[in-house]
Short mmCIF file of N, CA and C in Angstrom, two decimals:
data_model
loop_
_atom_site.label_atom_id
_atom_site.label_comp_id
_atom_site.label_asym_id
_atom_site.label_seq_id
_atom_site.Cartn_x
_atom_site.Cartn_y
_atom_site.Cartn_z
N MET A 1 80.67 98.85 102.70
CA MET A 1 81.81 99.25 101.83
C MET A 1 83.10 98.77 102.51
N SER A 2 83.85 98.09 101.66
CA SER A 2 85.22 97.57 102.33
C SER A 2 86.26 98.52 101.87
N ARG A 3 87.19 98.53 102.69
CA ARG A 3 88.42 99.37 102.37
C ARG A 3 89.48 98.48 101.78
N GLU A 4 90.23 99.00 100.99
CA GLU A 4 91.38 98.27 100.29
C GLU A 4 92.37 98.00 101.35
N ARG A 5 93.01 96.87 101.27
CA ARG A 5 94.06 96.41 102.18
C ARG A 5 95.36 97.25 101.79
N VAL A 6 96.04 97.82 102.74
CA VAL A 6 97.26 98.58 102.56
C VAL A 6 98.36 97.70 103.09
N THR A 7 99.51 97.51 102.23
CA THR A 7 100.62 96.67 102.63
C THR A 7 101.90 97.52 102.60
N CYS A 8 102.85 97.02 103.23
CA CYS A 8 104.23 97.60 103.32
C CYS A 8 104.77 97.85 101.89
N ALA A 9 105.41 99.05 101.79
CA ALA A 9 105.92 99.49 100.51
C ALA A 9 107.19 98.72 100.10
N ALA A 10 107.80 97.94 101.00
CA ALA A 10 109.04 97.25 100.68
C ALA A 10 108.66 96.08 99.64
N HIS A 11 109.47 95.81 98.65
CA HIS A 11 109.22 94.90 97.65
C HIS A 11 109.18 93.45 98.30
N GLY A 12 108.03 92.78 98.03
CA GLY A 12 107.89 91.42 98.45
C GLY A 12 107.28 91.36 99.87
N CYS A 13 107.10 92.45 100.59
CA CYS A 13 106.48 92.41 101.99
C CYS A 13 105.02 92.40 101.86
N GLU A 14 104.36 91.55 102.50
CA GLU A 14 102.91 91.50 102.43
C GLU A 14 102.18 91.95 103.81
N ARG A 15 102.97 92.49 104.68
CA ARG A 15 102.42 92.84 105.98
C ARG A 15 101.45 93.99 105.78
N THR A 16 100.33 93.88 106.43
CA THR A 16 99.34 94.91 106.40
C THR A 16 99.72 96.08 107.27
N VAL A 17 99.62 97.30 106.77
CA VAL A 17 99.95 98.49 107.59
C VAL A 17 98.76 99.37 107.70
N GLN A 18 98.69 100.28 108.61
CA GLN A 18 97.55 101.15 108.67
C GLN A 18 97.55 102.19 107.64
N ARG A 19 96.51 102.68 107.34
CA ARG A 19 96.41 103.86 106.25
C ARG A 19 97.31 104.89 106.68
N GLY A 20 98.03 105.51 105.87
CA GLY A 20 98.88 106.54 106.14
C GLY A 20 100.31 106.13 106.50
N GLN A 21 100.56 104.74 106.72
CA GLN A 21 101.79 104.26 106.99
C GLN A 21 102.45 103.82 105.75
N LEU A 22 103.76 104.04 105.57
CA LEU A 22 104.53 103.64 104.32
C LEU A 22 104.95 102.19 104.46
N MET A 23 105.45 101.85 105.57
CA MET A 23 106.08 100.46 105.65
C MET A 23 105.64 99.92 107.02
N CYS A 24 105.93 98.55 107.03
CA CYS A 24 105.80 97.86 108.34
C CYS A 24 106.92 98.31 109.32
N LYS A 25 106.71 98.12 110.60
CA LYS A 25 107.70 98.60 111.53
C LYS A 25 109.10 97.99 111.28
N GLY A 26 109.22 96.73 110.91
CA GLY A 26 110.44 96.07 110.77
C GLY A 26 111.21 96.65 109.51
N HIS A 27 110.58 96.93 108.48
CA HIS A 27 111.28 97.57 107.28
C HIS A 27 111.60 99.01 107.66
N TRP A 28 110.61 99.81 108.25
CA TRP A 28 110.89 101.13 108.51
C TRP A 28 112.25 101.31 109.39
N PHE A 29 112.32 100.50 110.38
CA PHE A 29 113.54 100.62 111.19
C PHE A 29 114.75 99.94 110.63
N SER A 30 114.59 99.31 109.48
CA SER A 30 115.80 98.78 108.80
C SER A 30 116.46 99.86 107.92
N LEU A 31 115.69 100.97 107.78
CA LEU A 31 116.34 102.15 107.04
C LEU A 31 117.19 102.86 107.92
N PRO A 32 118.32 103.47 107.39
CA PRO A 32 119.15 104.27 108.30
C PRO A 32 118.30 105.53 108.62
N LYS A 33 118.64 106.00 109.86
CA LYS A 33 117.76 107.15 110.42
C LYS A 33 117.85 108.31 109.58
N ALA A 34 118.90 108.66 108.87
CA ALA A 34 118.96 109.82 107.96
C ALA A 34 117.88 109.61 106.83
N MET A 35 117.76 108.37 106.33
CA MET A 35 116.85 108.14 105.22
C MET A 35 115.42 108.26 105.78
N ARG A 36 115.10 107.65 106.96
CA ARG A 36 113.78 107.75 107.59
C ARG A 36 113.44 109.32 107.74
N ASP A 37 114.35 110.00 108.23
CA ASP A 37 114.22 111.49 108.38
C ASP A 37 113.89 112.21 107.12
N ASP A 38 114.51 111.82 106.02
CA ASP A 38 114.25 112.40 104.77
C ASP A 38 112.86 112.10 104.27
N VAL A 39 112.43 110.90 104.43
CA VAL A 39 111.09 110.49 103.96
C VAL A 39 110.11 111.27 104.80
N TRP A 40 110.28 111.32 106.06
CA TRP A 40 109.40 112.04 107.05
C TRP A 40 109.28 113.50 106.73
N ARG A 41 110.52 114.18 106.48
CA ARG A 41 110.55 115.64 106.23
C ARG A 41 109.92 115.96 104.96
N THR A 42 110.12 115.13 103.83
CA THR A 42 109.46 115.50 102.60
C THR A 42 107.95 115.21 102.67
N TRP A 43 107.57 114.25 103.44
CA TRP A 43 106.02 113.93 103.63
C TRP A 43 105.39 115.13 104.37
N ARG A 44 106.00 115.63 105.46
CA ARG A 44 105.47 116.70 106.21
C ARG A 44 105.35 117.97 105.31
N THR A 45 106.44 118.19 104.57
CA THR A 45 106.35 119.39 103.66
C THR A 45 105.24 119.33 102.75
N CYS A 46 104.92 118.16 102.11
CA CYS A 46 103.85 117.92 101.15
C CYS A 46 102.50 118.20 101.88
N GLN A 47 102.40 117.64 103.08
CA GLN A 47 101.14 117.81 103.85
C GLN A 47 100.91 119.29 104.30
N ARG A 48 101.92 119.98 104.57
CA ARG A 48 101.78 121.37 104.98
C ARG A 48 101.33 122.25 103.83
N HIS A 49 101.81 121.99 102.58
CA HIS A 49 101.41 122.71 101.49
C HIS A 49 100.43 122.26 100.58
N TRP A 50 99.62 121.29 101.07
CA TRP A 50 98.53 120.67 100.39
C TRP A 50 97.27 121.46 100.12
N ARG A 51 96.62 121.17 99.07
CA ARG A 51 95.37 121.83 98.84
C ARG A 51 95.46 123.39 98.65
N GLY A 52 96.18 123.78 97.67
CA GLY A 52 96.17 125.13 97.31
C GLY A 52 96.84 126.19 98.26
N ARG A 53 97.61 125.66 99.22
CA ARG A 53 98.26 126.55 100.19
C ARG A 53 99.49 127.25 99.54
N THR A 54 100.02 126.59 98.53
CA THR A 54 101.09 127.08 97.71
C THR A 54 100.84 126.97 96.21
N ASP A 55 101.64 127.53 95.33
CA ASP A 55 101.35 127.33 93.93
C ASP A 55 101.55 126.05 93.48
N HIS A 56 100.98 125.66 92.31
CA HIS A 56 100.96 124.35 91.83
C HIS A 56 102.38 123.84 91.49
N ALA A 57 103.21 124.67 90.94
CA ALA A 57 104.62 124.18 90.66
C ALA A 57 105.42 123.85 91.89
N GLN A 58 105.23 124.65 92.95
CA GLN A 58 105.87 124.27 94.29
C GLN A 58 105.32 122.93 94.77
N GLN A 59 104.06 122.67 94.77
CA GLN A 59 103.45 121.45 95.17
C GLN A 59 104.03 120.32 94.41
N LEU A 60 104.18 120.51 93.09
CA LEU A 60 104.81 119.39 92.28
C LEU A 60 106.25 119.12 92.61
N ARG A 61 106.99 120.19 92.92
CA ARG A 61 108.42 119.90 93.34
C ARG A 61 108.43 119.18 94.61
N GLU A 62 107.55 119.51 95.57
CA GLU A 62 107.53 118.82 96.89
C GLU A 62 107.11 117.34 96.75
N VAL A 63 106.12 117.22 95.89
CA VAL A 63 105.60 115.80 95.75
C VAL A 63 106.76 114.91 95.06
N ARG A 64 107.50 115.53 94.17
CA ARG A 64 108.63 114.81 93.50
C ARG A 64 109.71 114.48 94.55
N GLU A 65 109.92 115.44 95.40
CA GLU A 65 110.97 115.23 96.45
C GLU A 65 110.62 113.97 97.37
N TYR A 66 109.25 114.05 97.75
CA TYR A 66 108.75 112.93 98.51
C TYR A 66 108.84 111.60 97.77
N ARG A 67 108.44 111.51 96.51
CA ARG A 67 108.45 110.38 95.74
C ARG A 67 109.84 109.83 95.59
N ASP A 68 110.81 110.78 95.37
CA ASP A 68 112.23 110.26 95.23
C ASP A 68 112.72 109.75 96.48
N ALA A 69 112.40 110.35 97.67
CA ALA A 69 112.81 109.91 98.91
C ALA A 69 112.26 108.46 99.25
N VAL A 70 111.04 108.26 98.86
CA VAL A 70 110.34 106.96 99.06
C VAL A 70 110.98 105.95 98.09
N ARG A 71 111.20 106.28 96.88
CA ARG A 71 111.83 105.30 95.88
C ARG A 71 113.26 104.92 96.37
N HIS A 72 113.96 105.91 96.91
CA HIS A 72 115.36 105.63 97.42
C HIS A 72 115.30 104.73 98.51
N ALA A 73 114.34 104.84 99.50
CA ALA A 73 114.20 104.03 100.72
C ALA A 73 113.70 102.62 100.27
N VAL A 74 112.84 102.48 99.38
CA VAL A 74 112.34 101.23 98.96
C VAL A 74 113.49 100.49 98.19
N ASP A 75 114.15 101.22 97.33
CA ASP A 75 115.24 100.54 96.61
C ASP A 75 116.42 100.13 97.65
N TYR A 76 116.63 100.88 98.72
CA TYR A 76 117.58 100.49 99.72
C TYR A 76 117.25 99.22 100.35
N LEU A 77 115.99 99.01 100.52
CA LEU A 77 115.55 97.84 101.26
C LEU A 77 115.54 96.55 100.50
N ASP A 78 115.84 96.52 99.15
CA ASP A 78 115.97 95.34 98.33
C ASP A 78 117.13 94.39 98.98
N GLY A 79 116.75 93.30 99.44
CA GLY A 79 117.85 92.31 100.00
C GLY A 79 118.09 92.68 101.41
N VAL A 80 117.48 93.66 102.01
CA VAL A 80 117.71 93.90 103.47
C VAL A 80 116.55 93.22 104.29
N PRO A 81 116.88 92.39 105.23
CA PRO A 81 115.74 91.72 106.01
C PRO A 81 115.16 92.74 106.93
N PRO A 82 113.89 92.66 107.36
CA PRO A 82 113.35 93.67 108.21
C PRO A 82 113.97 93.49 109.71
N THR A 83 114.05 94.48 110.39
CA THR A 83 114.66 94.52 111.68
C THR A 83 113.69 93.69 112.65
N PRO A 84 114.18 92.73 113.36
CA PRO A 84 113.31 91.90 114.27
C PRO A 84 112.84 92.77 115.42
N ALA A 85 111.56 92.55 115.82
CA ALA A 85 110.91 93.28 116.83
C ALA A 85 111.73 93.34 118.17
N ALA A 86 112.47 92.28 118.47
CA ALA A 86 113.18 92.22 119.77
C ALA A 86 114.34 93.17 119.73
N ALA A 87 114.81 93.55 118.59
CA ALA A 87 115.82 94.55 118.42
C ALA A 87 115.35 96.04 118.49
N MET A 88 114.12 96.21 118.57
CA MET A 88 113.53 97.61 118.55
C MET A 88 113.33 98.07 119.92
N GLU A 89 113.98 99.11 120.27
CA GLU A 89 113.79 99.72 121.60
C GLU A 89 113.51 101.10 121.49
N THR A 90 112.79 101.69 122.40
CA THR A 90 112.55 103.15 122.45
C THR A 90 113.26 103.66 123.71
N VAL A 91 113.88 104.75 123.52
CA VAL A 91 114.58 105.47 124.66
C VAL A 91 113.81 106.81 124.99
N ALA A 92 113.25 106.94 126.05
CA ALA A 92 112.49 108.11 126.43
C ALA A 92 113.32 108.77 127.55
N ILE A 93 113.05 110.02 127.78
CA ILE A 93 113.76 110.73 128.81
C ILE A 93 112.89 110.99 130.03
N GLY A 94 113.30 110.41 131.20
CA GLY A 94 112.49 110.53 132.42
C GLY A 94 112.48 112.01 132.91
N GLU A 95 111.50 112.20 133.92
CA GLU A 95 111.52 113.59 134.50
C GLU A 95 112.77 114.06 135.04
N ASP A 96 113.63 113.10 135.53
CA ASP A 96 114.87 113.42 136.14
C ASP A 96 116.00 113.56 135.05
N GLY A 97 115.68 113.45 133.84
CA GLY A 97 116.63 113.63 132.80
C GLY A 97 117.42 112.28 132.40
N SER A 98 117.16 111.20 133.06
CA SER A 98 117.78 110.01 132.77
C SER A 98 117.06 109.20 131.72
N PRO A 99 117.72 108.29 130.94
CA PRO A 99 117.04 107.58 129.85
C PRO A 99 116.10 106.51 130.51
N VAL A 100 115.06 106.29 129.90
CA VAL A 100 114.09 105.21 130.28
C VAL A 100 113.92 104.40 129.03
N ARG A 101 114.29 103.21 129.15
CA ARG A 101 114.22 102.32 127.95
C ARG A 101 112.93 101.38 127.94
N TYR A 102 112.35 101.27 126.73
CA TYR A 102 111.19 100.51 126.44
C TYR A 102 111.52 99.59 125.40
N GLY A 103 111.07 98.29 125.54
CA GLY A 103 111.18 97.29 124.52
C GLY A 103 109.85 96.60 124.37
N GLN A 104 109.29 96.55 123.20
CA GLN A 104 108.07 95.79 122.94
C GLN A 104 106.98 96.31 123.82
N GLY A 105 106.98 97.65 124.09
CA GLY A 105 105.97 98.17 124.89
C GLY A 105 106.05 98.12 126.33
N ARG A 106 107.17 97.57 126.81
CA ARG A 106 107.37 97.39 128.29
C ARG A 106 108.56 98.10 128.77
N MET A 107 108.52 98.73 129.92
CA MET A 107 109.79 99.28 130.49
C MET A 107 110.79 98.27 130.80
N LEU A 108 112.02 98.48 130.37
CA LEU A 108 113.09 97.51 130.68
C LEU A 108 113.79 97.86 132.01
#
């Protein structure tokens, strides 16, 4: 049994993403942080109240909020190039409280 290939939700992007991911890393980090946070928040709310844990009307409202957040994010990306991998860094906080920078999986 083969699984269907899942691609990035950005228009025209054919990058394969893992199941459960909305976009490729480049497009995801091209979104403003507030927009990423909104998509993530609405997704988590839907997951928390999934399968009968809340009434049907509430579930529909939450799904609509998530769908609207995704639509807004995808529309925002029209004409915006994906962020190059070299520009992506992660800042972690070390045990001593100082920032520790990572880029492409390596400590900088």
